[in-house]
Coordinates of C-alpha atoms and ligand atoms in Angstrom, one line a residue:
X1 CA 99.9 61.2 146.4
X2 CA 100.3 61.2 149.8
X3 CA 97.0 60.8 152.9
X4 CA 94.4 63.0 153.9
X5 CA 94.7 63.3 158.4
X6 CA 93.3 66.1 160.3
X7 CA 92.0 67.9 157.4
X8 CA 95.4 68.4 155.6
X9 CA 97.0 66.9 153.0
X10 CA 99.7 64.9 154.7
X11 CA 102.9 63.6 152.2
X12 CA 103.7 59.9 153.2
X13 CA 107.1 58.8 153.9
X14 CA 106.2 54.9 152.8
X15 CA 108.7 53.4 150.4
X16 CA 106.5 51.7 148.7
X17 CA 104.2 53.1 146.2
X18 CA 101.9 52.2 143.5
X19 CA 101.3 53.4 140.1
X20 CA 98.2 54.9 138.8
X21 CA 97.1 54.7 135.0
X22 CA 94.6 56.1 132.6
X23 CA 93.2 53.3 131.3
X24 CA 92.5 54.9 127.6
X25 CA 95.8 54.9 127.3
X26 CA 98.2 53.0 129.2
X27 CA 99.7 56.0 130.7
X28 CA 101.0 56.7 134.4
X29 CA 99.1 59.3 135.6
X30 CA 100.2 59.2 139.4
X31 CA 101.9 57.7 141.9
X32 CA 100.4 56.8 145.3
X33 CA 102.0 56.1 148.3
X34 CA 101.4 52.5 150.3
X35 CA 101.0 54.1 153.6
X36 CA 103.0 52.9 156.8
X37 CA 101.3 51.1 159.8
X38 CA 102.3 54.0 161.7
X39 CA 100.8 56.4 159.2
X40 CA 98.0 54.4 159.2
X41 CA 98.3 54.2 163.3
X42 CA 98.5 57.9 163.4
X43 CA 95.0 58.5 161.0
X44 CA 92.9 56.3 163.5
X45 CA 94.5 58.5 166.6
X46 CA 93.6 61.5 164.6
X47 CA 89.9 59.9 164.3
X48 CA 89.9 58.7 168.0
X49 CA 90.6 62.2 169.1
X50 CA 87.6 63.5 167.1
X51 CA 85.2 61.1 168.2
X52 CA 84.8 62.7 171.5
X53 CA 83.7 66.3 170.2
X54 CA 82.5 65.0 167.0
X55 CA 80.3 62.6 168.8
X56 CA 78.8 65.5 170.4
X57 CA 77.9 67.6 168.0
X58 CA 73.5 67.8 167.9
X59 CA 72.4 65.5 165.3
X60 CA 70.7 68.2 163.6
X61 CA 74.1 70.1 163.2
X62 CA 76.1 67.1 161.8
X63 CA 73.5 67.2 159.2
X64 CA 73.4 70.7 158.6
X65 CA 77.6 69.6 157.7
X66 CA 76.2 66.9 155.0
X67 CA 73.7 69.3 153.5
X68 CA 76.4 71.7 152.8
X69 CA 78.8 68.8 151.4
X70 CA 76.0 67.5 149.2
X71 CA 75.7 71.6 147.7
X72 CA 79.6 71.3 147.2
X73 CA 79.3 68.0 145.2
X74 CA 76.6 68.8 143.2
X75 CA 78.9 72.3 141.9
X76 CA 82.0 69.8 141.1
X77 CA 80.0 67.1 140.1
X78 CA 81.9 67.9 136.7
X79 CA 85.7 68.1 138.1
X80 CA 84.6 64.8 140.2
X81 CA 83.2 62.5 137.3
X82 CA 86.1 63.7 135.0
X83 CA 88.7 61.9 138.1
X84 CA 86.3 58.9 138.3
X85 CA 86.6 58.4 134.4
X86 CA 90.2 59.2 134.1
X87 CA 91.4 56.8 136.5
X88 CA 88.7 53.7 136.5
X89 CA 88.0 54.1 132.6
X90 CA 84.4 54.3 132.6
X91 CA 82.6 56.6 130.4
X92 CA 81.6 60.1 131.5
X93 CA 77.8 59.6 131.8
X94 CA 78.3 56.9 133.7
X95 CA 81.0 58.3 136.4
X96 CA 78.2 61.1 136.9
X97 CA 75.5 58.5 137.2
X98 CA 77.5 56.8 140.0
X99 CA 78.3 59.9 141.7
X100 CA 74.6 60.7 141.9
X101 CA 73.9 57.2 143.7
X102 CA 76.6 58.3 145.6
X103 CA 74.8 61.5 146.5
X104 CA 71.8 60.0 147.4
X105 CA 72.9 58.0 150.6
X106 CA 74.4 61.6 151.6
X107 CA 70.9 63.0 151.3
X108 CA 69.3 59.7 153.1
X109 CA 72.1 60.7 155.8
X110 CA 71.0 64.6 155.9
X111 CA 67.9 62.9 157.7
X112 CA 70.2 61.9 160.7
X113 CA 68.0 63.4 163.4
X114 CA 64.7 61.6 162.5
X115 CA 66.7 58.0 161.8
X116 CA 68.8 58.2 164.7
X117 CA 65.7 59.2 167.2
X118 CA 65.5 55.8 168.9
X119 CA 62.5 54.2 170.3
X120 CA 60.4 54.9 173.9
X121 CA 57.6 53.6 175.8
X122 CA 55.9 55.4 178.1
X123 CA 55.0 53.2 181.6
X124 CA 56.5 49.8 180.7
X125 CA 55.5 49.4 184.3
X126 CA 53.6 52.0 186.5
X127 CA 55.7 55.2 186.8
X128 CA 58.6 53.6 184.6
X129 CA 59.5 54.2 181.0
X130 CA 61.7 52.9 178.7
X131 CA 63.8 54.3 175.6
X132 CA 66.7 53.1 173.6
X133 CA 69.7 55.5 172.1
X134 CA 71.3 54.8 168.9
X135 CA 75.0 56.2 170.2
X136 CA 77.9 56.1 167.8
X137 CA 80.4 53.4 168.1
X138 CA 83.7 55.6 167.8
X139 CA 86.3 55.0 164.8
X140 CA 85.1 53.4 162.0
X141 CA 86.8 52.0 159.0
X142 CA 86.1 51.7 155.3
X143 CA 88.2 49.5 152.5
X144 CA 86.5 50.3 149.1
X145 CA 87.1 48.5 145.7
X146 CA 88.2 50.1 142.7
X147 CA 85.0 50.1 140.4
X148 CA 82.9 52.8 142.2
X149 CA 85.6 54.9 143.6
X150 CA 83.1 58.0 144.9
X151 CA 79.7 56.0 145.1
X152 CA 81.0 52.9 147.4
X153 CA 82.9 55.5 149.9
X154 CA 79.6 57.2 149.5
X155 CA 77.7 54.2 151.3
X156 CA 80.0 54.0 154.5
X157 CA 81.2 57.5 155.2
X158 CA 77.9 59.9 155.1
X159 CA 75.7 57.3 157.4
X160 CA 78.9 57.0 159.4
X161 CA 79.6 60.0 160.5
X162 CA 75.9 61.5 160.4
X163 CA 75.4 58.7 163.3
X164 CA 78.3 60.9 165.5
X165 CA 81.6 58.4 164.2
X166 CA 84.5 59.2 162.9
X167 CA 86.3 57.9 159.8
X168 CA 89.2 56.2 158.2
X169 CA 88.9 55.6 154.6
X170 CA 91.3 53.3 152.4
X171 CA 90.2 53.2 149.2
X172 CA 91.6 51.4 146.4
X173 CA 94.9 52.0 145.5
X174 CA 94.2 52.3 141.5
X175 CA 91.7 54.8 141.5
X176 CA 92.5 56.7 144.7
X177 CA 92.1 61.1 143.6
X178 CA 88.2 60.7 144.0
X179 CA 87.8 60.3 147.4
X180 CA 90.8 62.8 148.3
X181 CA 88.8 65.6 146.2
X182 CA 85.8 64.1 148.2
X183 CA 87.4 64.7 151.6
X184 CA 88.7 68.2 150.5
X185 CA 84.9 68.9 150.1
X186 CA 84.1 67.7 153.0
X187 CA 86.5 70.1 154.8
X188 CA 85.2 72.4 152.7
X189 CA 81.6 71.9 154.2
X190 CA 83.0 72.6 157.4
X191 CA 83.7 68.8 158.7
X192 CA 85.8 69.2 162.2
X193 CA 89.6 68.2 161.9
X194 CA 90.4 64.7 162.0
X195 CA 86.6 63.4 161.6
X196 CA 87.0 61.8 158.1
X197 CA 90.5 60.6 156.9
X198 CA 92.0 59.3 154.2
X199 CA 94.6 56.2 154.1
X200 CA 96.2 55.4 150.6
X201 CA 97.9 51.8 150.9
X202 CA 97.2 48.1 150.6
X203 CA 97.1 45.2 152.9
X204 CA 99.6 46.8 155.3
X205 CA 97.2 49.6 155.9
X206 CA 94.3 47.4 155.8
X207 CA 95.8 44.9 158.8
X208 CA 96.3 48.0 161.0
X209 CA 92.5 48.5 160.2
X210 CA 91.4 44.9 161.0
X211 CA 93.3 44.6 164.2
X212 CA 93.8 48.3 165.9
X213 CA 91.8 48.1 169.2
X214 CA 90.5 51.3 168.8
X215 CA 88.7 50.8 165.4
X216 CA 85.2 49.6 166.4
X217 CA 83.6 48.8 163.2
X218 CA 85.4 48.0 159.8
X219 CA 83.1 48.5 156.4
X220 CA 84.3 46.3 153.1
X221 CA 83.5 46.0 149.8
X222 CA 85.5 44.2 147.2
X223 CA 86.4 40.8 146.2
X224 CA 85.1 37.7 147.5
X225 CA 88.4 36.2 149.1
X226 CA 89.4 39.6 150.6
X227 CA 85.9 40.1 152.4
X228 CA 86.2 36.7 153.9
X229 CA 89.2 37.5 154.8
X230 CA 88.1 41.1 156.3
X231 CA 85.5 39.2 157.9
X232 CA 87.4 36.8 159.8
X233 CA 90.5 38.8 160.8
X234 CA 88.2 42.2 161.9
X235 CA 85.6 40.1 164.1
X236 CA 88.2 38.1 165.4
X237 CA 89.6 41.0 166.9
X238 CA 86.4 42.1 168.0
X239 CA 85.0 44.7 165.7
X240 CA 81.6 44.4 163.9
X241 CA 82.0 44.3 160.0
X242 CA 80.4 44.4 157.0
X243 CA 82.2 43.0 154.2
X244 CA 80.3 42.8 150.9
X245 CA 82.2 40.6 148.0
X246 CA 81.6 39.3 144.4
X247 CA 78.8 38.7 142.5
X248 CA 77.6 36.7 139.3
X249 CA 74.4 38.0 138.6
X250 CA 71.7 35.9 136.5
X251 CA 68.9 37.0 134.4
X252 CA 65.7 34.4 134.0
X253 CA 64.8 35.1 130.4
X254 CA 60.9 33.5 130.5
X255 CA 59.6 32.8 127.1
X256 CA 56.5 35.5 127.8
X257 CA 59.3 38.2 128.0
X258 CA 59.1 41.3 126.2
X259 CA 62.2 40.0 123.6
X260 CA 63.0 43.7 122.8
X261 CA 62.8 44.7 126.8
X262 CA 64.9 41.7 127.3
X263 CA 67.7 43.2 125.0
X264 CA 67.5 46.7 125.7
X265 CA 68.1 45.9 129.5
X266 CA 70.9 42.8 128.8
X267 CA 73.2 45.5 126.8
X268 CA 73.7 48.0 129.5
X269 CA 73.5 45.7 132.7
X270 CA 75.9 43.1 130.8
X271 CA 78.3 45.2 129.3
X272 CA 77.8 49.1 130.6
X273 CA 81.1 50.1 133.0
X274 CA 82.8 47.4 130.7
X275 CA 81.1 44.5 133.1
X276 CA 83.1 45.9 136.3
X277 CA 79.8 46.0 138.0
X278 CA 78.9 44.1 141.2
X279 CA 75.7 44.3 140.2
X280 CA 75.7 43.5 136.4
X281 CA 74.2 40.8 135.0
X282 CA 76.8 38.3 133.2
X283 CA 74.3 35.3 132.8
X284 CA 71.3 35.3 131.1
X285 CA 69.1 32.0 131.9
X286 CA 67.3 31.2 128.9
X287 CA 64.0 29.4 129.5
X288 CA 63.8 27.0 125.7
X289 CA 66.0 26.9 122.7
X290 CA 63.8 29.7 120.8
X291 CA 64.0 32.1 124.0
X292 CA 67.8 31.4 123.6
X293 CA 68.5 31.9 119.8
X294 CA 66.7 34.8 119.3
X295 CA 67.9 36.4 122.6
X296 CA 71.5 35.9 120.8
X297 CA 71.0 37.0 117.4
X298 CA 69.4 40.4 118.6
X299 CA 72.0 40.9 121.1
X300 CA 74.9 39.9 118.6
X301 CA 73.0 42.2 116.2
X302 CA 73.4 45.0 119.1
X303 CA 77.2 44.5 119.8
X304 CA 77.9 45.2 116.0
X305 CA 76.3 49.1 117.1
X306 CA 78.1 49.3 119.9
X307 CA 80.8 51.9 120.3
X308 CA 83.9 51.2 122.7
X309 CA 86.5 54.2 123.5
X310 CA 88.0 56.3 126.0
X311 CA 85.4 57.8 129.2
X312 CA 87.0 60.9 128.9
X313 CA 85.9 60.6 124.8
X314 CA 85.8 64.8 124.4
X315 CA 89.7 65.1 125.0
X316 CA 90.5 62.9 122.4
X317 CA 88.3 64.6 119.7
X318 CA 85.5 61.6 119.8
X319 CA 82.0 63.7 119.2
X320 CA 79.9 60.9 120.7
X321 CA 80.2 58.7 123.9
X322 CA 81.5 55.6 123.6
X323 CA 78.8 53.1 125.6
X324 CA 82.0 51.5 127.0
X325 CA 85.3 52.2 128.4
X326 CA 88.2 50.0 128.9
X327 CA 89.0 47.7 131.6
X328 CA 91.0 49.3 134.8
X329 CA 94.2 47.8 134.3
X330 CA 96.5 46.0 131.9
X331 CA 96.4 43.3 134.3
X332 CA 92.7 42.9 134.3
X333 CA 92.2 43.0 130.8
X334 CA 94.9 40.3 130.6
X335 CA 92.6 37.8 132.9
X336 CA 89.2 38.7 131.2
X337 CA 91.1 37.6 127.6
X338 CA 92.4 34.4 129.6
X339 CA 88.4 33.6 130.8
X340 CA 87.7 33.9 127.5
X341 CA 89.9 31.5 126.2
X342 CA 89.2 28.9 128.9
X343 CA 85.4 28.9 127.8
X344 CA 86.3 28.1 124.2
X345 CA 88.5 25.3 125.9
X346 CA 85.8 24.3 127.8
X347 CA 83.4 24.1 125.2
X348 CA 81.6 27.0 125.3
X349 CA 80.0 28.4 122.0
X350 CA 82.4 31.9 121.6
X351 CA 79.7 33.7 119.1
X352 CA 81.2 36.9 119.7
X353 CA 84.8 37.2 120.5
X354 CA 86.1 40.7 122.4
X355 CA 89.7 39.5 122.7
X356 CA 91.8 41.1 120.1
X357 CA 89.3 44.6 120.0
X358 CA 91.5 47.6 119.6
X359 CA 90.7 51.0 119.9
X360 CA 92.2 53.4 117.0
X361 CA 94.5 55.5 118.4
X362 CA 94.2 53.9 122.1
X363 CA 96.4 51.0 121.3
X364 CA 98.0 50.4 124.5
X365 CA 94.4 51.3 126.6
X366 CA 93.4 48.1 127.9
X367 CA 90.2 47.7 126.0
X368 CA 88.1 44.1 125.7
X369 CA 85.6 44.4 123.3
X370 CA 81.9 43.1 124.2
X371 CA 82.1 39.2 124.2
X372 CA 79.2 36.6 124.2
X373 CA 78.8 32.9 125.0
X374 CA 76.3 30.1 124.1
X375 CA 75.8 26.8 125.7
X376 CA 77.8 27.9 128.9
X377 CA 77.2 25.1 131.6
X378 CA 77.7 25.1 136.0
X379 CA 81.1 23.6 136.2
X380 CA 82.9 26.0 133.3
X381 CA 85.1 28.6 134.6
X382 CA 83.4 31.4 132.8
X383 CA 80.0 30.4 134.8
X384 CA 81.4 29.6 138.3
X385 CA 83.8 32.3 138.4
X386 CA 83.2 36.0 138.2
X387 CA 84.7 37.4 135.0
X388 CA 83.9 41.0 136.2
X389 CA 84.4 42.5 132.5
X390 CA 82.1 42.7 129.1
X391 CA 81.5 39.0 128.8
X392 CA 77.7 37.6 128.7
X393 CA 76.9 34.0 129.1
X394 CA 73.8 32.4 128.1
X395 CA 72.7 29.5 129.9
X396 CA 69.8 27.4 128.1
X397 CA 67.3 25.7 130.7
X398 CA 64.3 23.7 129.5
X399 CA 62.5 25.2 132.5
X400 CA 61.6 28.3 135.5
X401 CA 62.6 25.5 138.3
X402 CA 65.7 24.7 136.3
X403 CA 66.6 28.5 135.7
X404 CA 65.8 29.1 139.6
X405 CA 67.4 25.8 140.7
X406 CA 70.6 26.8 138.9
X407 CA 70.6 30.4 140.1
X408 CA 70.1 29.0 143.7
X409 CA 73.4 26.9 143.3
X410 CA 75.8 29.5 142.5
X411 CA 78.2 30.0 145.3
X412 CA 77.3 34.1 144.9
X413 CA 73.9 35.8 145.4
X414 CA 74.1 39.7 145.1
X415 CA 71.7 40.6 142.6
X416 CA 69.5 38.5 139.8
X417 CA 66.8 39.8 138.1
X418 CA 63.5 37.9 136.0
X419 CA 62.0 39.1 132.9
X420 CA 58.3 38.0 132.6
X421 CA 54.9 38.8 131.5
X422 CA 53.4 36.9 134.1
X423 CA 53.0 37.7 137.7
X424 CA 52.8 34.6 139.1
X425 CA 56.3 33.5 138.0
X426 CA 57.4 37.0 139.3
X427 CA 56.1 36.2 143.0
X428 CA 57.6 33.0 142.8
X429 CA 60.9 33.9 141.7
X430 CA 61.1 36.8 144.3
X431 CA 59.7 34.8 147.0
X432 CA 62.1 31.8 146.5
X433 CA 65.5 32.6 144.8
X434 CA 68.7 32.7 147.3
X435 CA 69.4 36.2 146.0
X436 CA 69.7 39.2 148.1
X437 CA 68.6 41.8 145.4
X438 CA 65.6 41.5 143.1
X439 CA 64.3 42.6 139.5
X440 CA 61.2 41.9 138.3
X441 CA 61.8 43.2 134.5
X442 CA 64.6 45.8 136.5
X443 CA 67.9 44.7 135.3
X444 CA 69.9 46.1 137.9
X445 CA 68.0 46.2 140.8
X446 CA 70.4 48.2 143.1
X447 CA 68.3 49.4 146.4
X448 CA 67.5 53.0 146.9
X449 CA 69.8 55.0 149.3
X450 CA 66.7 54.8 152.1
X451 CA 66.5 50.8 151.3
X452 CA 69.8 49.0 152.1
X453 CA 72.1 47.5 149.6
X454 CA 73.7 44.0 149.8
X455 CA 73.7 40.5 148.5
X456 CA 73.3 36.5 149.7
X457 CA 75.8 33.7 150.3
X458 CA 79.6 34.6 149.7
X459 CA 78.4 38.1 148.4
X460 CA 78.0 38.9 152.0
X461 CA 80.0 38.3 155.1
X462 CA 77.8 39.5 158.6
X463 CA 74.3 40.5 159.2
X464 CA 73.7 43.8 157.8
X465 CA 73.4 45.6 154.6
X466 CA 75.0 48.9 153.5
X467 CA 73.3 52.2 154.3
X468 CA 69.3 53.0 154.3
X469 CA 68.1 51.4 158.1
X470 CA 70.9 48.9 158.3
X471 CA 73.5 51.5 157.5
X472 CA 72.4 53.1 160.5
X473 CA 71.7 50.1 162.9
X474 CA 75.4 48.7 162.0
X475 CA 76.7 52.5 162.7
X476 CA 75.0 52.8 166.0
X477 CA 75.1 50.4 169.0
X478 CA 71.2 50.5 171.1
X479 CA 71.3 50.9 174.7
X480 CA 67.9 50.8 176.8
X481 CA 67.5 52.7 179.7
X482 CA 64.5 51.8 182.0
X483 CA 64.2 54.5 184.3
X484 CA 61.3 55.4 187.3
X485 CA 61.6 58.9 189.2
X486 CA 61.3 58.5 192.8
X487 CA 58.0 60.2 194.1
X488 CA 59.5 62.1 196.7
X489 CA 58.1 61.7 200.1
X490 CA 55.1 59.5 199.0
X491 CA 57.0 56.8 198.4
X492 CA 58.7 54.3 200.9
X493 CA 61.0 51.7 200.6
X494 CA 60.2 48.3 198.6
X495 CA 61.9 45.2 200.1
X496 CA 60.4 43.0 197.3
X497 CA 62.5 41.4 194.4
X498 CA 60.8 44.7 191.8
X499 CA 58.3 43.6 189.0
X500 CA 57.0 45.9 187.0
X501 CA 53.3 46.4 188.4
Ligands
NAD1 P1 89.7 43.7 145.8 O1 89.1 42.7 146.7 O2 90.9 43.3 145.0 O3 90.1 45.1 146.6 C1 89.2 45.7 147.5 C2 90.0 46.5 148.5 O4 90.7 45.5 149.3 C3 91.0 47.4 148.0 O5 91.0 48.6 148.8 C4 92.3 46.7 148.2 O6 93.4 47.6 148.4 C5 92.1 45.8 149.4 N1 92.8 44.6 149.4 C6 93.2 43.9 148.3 N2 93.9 42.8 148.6 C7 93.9 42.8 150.0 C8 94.5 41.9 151.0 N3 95.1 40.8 150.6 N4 94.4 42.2 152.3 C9 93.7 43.3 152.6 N5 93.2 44.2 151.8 C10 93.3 43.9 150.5 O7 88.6 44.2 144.8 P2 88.6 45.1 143.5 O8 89.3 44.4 142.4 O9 89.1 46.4 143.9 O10 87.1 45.3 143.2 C11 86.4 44.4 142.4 C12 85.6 43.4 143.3 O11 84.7 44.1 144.2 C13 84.7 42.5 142.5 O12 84.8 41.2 143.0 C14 83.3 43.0 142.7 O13 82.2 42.1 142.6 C15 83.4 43.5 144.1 N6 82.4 44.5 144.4 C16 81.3 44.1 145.2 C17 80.3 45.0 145.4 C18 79.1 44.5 146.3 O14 78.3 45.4 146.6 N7 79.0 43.3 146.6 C19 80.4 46.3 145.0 C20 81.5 46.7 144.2 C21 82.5 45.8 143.9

């Protein structure tokens, strides 16, 4: 698989490729190309040169493009979730499901000529006014992890070029046909050659991102290390950046709770997309010992009903959908099994073990079956570190400023949610936990396209959140113009330093 530049399908002539697998099986499905700096070089030239119609084009009219887009997805909403599933691993309900918040933001960006209408005030001084424009920066670029491969894209690219930019997308290199059907679509929809490209590669592409002059604002969301690293290396040279990294989420189990809401919402926000969720919920913070024990019996109770199988469970002759999928690479699986083993070592309570799970028939798919911890403590590896797979921790707290105090310490602080009868701890929680997303008995409270999305601490590197109104404040750059019309031959000249009057 080759790149996407000026709205063709351009073959790569990089040595260096990677290899793309189902998951279900352990298969090669594809091969994608590691794209040159000069291939990358000649994408953002392609994006320059669109920029200065593109950025022209009526508001209204670049919506009118996103309208017909979202009409295009919608009608291969099928063809798309079947991709997202075959190459991340997660089951098909769930691909469509992150294809629709996907959709969303495009919808939120199909508002373009009401967000982007700036601000004026009439007379800031007598016969002067004053208004701002929200004008587009120029080329933007976007580096996208592997576990949303359409809905992440989906954040940067609508908002960015609804705002009159133009694009250069490098998505992940494992799960990379998504957002090449995407941009086919988006030709499709009647996007202008060379607006919104696509850039398969790794770090060498990336670099040429980070540091090109002519890229003005670089969008990231992946890995803690890698965003700090985005972060430093883009603003360094100048661009402004949003690089959103790794989470370990917490859940403040209060012993009011609703014990059977409590479980229903721990099963799918801890192990639903196999745990390779930003926003999933991999701690729960139990507040007493009887909170704790009976939070784990129902939920080991649960993981006994719990199916696990391929996404794509209808080629394989599977009548119902697994709740989970596998993990997205051999590799991965490999490290979840190893944090699962260092919590035993650590002395951990392992009450349900997801290590040696096989699937019948999917031996060689790189499936971890639903694991759960007791007695996990700050300082083990399976609590600092984020496991990013189906493995659920339980923390026991004697207290809610213990639970909150512990919460507040973690080095991460993208989403946390609390579960409570009572109001009052609700307002506390939400008023003082170092967390940028919030649930009140929501376990995965993940913004609305028209809110923005994004986390606290090292889930976050620079000021503004992904899409809603900071999507189109980091797109756009203000500039005020204060302007008076002379009054013709009733006015003379002023020899005063001016003041507004
Ligand atoms: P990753 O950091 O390995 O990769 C993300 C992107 O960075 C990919 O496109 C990859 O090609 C590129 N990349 C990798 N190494 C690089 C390097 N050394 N230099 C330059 N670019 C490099 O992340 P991943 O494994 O694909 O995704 C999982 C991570 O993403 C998890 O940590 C998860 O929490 C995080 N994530 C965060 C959010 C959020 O909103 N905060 C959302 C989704 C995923």
């Amino acid at each position: 698989m080759g790149n996407f530049v000026d709205n063709q399908l351009v073959a790569s002539h990089s040595t260096r490729t990677a290899k793309v697998f189902n998951p279900a099986t352990g298969e090669v499905s594809l091969s994608v190309s590691l794209s040159t700096i000069e291939e990358t070089q000649a994408a953002i030239t392609s994006a320059q040169t669109a920029f200065v119609t593109w950025s022209k084009v009526t508001p209204l009219n670049r919506a009118r493009v996103l309208f017909k887009f979202k009409a295009l997805v919608e009608e291969n909403r099928h063809e798309l979730a079947e991709l997202i599933a075959s190459e991340h691993g997660k089951v098909y309900s769930d691909a469509m499901g992150e294809l629709t918040r996907g959709l969303e933001v495009v919808e939120f960006a199909c508002g373009i000529p009401h967000l982007q209408k700036g601000e004026h005030s009439l007379n800031v001084g007598r016969g002067v006014d004053s208004y701002s424009l929200m004008q587009p920066l120029g080329v933007c670029a976007g580096i996208s992890p592997f576990n949303f491969p359409a809905m992440v894209p989906m954040w940067m690219f609508p908002v960015s070029i609804a705002c009159g930019n133009t694009f250069v997308m490098k998505p992940s290199e494992k799960d990379p046909s998504t957002i090449m059907r995407l941009a086919e679509l988006l030709k499709e929809a009647g996007l202008p050659d060379g607006v919104f490209n696509v850039i398969n590669g790794d770090k060498e592409s990336v670099d040429v991102l980070l540091t090109d002059e002519r890229v003005q604002a670089v969008s990231f969301v992946g890995s803690t290390p890698i965003a700090q690293y985005i972060y430093a290396t883009a603003s360094a040279h100048g661009k402004r950046v949003q690089a959103l990294g790794g989470a370990k989420n917490h859940m403040l189990v209060m012993p009011d709770a609703d014990p059977n809401q409590v479980v229903n919402s721990l099963m799918g926000a801890a192990y639903g997309s196999a745990g390779e969720r930003c926003m999933a919920i991999s701690v729960a913070v139990c507040v007493g010992d009887e909170v704790a024990d009976n939070l784990i019996a129902k939920i080991q109770s649960e993981i006994t009903t719990m199916t696990v199988g391929p996404g794509l469970y209808k080629q394989y002759g599977i009548e119902n959908e697994p709740h989970m999928g596998p993990l997205v690479s051999k590799e991965h699986a490999q490290k979840v099994r190893d944090y699962i083993t260092s919590g035993v070592d650590e002395g951990a309570t392992l009450v349900v073990d997801g290590r040696d799970f096989v699937v019948k028939n999917h031996e060689q798919g790189y499936f971890v079956g639903p694991t759960l911890f007791d007695q996990v403590k700050a300082g083990m590896r399976i609590y600092d570190e984020e496991i990013f797979g189906p493995v659920l921790c339980v923390v026991r707290v004697d207290s809610y400023e213990e639970g909150l105090a512990l919460i507040n310490q973690h080095e991460y602080g993208n989403g946390t949610a609390i579960f409570t009868r009572d109001g009052d701890s609700a307002r506390q929680f939400t008023e003082n936990v170092q967390v940028g997303m919030v649930g009140v008995n929501v376990p995965i409270p993940v913004p609305m396209a028209f809110h923005s999305f994004g986390g606290w601490k090292r889930s976050l590197f620079g000021p503004l959140h992904m899409h809603g109104p900071d999507g189109v404040r980091f797109y756009t750059r203000m500039k005020t113009v204060t302007a008076r019309w002379p009054t013709g031959l009733r006015a003379g000249p002023e020899f005063s330093m001016p003041t507004m009057k």
